[in-house]
One Martini backbone bead per residue (centre of mass of N, CA, C, O) as a GRO file, in nm:
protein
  114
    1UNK     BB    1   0.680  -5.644   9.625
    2UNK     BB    2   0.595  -5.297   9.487
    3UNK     BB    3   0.276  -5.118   9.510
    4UNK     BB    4   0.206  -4.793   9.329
    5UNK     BB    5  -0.006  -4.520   9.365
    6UNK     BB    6   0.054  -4.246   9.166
    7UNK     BB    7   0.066  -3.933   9.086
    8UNK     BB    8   0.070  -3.762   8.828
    9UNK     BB    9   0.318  -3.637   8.676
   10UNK     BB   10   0.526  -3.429   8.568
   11UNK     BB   11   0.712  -3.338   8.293
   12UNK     BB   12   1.051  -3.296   8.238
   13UNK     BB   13   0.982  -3.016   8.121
   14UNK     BB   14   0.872  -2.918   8.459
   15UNK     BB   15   1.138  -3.013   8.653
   16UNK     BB   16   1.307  -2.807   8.557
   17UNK     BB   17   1.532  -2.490   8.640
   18UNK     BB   18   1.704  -2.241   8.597
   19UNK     BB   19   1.951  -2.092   8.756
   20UNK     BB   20   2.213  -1.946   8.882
   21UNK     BB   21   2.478  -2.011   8.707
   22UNK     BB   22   2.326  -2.266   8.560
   23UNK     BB   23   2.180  -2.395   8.777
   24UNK     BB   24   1.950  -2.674   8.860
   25UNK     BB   25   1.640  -2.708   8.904
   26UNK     BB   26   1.364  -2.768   9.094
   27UNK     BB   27   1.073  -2.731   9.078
   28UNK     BB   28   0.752  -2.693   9.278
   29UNK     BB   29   0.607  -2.953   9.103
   30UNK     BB   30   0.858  -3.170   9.169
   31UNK     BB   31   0.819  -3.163   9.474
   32UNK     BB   32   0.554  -3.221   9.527
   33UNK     BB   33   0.574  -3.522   9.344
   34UNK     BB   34   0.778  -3.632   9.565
   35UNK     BB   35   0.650  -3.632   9.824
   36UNK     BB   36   0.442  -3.792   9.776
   37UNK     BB   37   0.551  -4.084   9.688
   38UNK     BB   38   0.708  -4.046  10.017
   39UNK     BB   39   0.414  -4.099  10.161
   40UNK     BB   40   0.277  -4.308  10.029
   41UNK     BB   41   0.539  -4.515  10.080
   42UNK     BB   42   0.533  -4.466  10.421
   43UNK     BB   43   0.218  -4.566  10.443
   44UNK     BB   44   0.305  -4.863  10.336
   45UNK     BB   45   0.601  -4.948  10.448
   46UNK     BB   46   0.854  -4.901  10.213
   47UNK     BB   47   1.140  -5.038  10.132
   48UNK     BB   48   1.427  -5.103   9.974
   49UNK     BB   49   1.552  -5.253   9.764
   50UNK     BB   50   1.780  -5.511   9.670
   51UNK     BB   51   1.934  -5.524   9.335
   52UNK     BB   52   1.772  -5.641   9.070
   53UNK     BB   53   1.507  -5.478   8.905
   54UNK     BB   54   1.124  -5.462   8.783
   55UNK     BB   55   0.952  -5.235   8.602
   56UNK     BB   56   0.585  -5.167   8.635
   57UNK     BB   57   0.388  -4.929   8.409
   58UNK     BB   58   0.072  -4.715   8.433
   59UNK     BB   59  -0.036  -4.477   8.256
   60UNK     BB   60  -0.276  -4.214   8.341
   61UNK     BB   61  -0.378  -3.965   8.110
   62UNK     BB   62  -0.562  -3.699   8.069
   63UNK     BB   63  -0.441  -3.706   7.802
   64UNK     BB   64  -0.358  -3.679   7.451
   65UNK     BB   65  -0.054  -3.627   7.586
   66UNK     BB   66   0.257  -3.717   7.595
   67UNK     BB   67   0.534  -3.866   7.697
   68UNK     BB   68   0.641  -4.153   7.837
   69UNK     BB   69   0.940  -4.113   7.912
   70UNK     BB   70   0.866  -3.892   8.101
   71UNK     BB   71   0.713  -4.012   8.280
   72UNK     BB   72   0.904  -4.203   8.383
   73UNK     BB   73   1.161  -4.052   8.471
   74UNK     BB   74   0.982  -3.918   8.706
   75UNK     BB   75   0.912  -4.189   8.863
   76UNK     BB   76   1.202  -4.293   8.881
   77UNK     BB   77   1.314  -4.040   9.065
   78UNK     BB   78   1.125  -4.064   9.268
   79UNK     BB   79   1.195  -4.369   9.403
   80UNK     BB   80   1.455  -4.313   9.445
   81UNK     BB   81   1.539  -4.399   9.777
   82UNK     BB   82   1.281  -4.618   9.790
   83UNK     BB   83   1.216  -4.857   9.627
   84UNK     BB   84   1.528  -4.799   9.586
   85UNK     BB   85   1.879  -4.730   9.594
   86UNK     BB   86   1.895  -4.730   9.288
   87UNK     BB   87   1.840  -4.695   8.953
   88UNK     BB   88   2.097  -4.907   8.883
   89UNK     BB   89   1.859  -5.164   8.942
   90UNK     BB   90   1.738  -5.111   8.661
   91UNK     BB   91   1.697  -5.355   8.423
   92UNK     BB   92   1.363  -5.378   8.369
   93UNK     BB   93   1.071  -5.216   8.151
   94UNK     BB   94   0.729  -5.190   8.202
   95UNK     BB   95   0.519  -4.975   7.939
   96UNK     BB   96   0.217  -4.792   7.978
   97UNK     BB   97  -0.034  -4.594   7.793
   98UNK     BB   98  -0.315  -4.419   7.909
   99UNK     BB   99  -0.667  -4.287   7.947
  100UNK     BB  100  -0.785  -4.044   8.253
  101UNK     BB  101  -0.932  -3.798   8.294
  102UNK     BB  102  -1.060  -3.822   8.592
  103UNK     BB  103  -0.778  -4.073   8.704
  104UNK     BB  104  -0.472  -3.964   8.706
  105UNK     BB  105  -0.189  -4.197   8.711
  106UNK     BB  106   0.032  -4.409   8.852
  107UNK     BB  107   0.107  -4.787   8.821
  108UNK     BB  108   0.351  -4.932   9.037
  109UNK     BB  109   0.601  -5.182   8.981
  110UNK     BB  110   0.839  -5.376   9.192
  111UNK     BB  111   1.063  -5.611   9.094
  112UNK     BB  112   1.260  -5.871   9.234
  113UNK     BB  113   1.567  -6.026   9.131
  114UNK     BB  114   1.755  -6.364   9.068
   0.00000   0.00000   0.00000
């Protein structure tokens, strides 16, 4: 099992910009917490499992804004080939969200099944 506390993600709305000829970019505040992730979890020495996952995530949002789906699409994009090898091992999802003005956060656990 694999348990990590990262810092609070962009919501998905703040991920991608429209680039010249229509394609999308990450912003830099999107690069930003992927870095972040991938420094967490390296200096845990995560190495990616492989098979089917179970993510198990608690989202502590700063504020009562903000859908759940944005939080988690963005730190499950940010896992993958780190957490897991492809986010298509990610059987199943369970996902909670709290307020925490002080210390927001999300804290996952990628737990392999067999």
């Amino acid at each position: 099992m694999i348990t990590l506390v990262l810092p609070y993600p962009p919501t998905v709305n703040h991920m991608y910009r429209r680039r010249a000829r229509g394609h999308l970019a990450l912003t830099p505040e999107a690069l930003a917490f992927r870095h972040a992730v991938r420094m967490i979890a390296m200096v845990q020495g995560v190495t990616p499992v492989t098979g089917p996952v179970a993510v198990f995530l608690d989202a502590y949002r700063p504020r009562r804004r903000g859908d759940l789906d944005n939080i988690l699409k963005a730190t499950l994009d940010a896992l993958n080939g780190i957490a897991y090898r492809d986010d298509d091992q990610v059987t199943e999802i369970h996902a909670q969200r709290y307020e925490d003005k002080r210390a927001p956060r999300v804290e996952v656990s990628v737990v392999p099944l067999t």
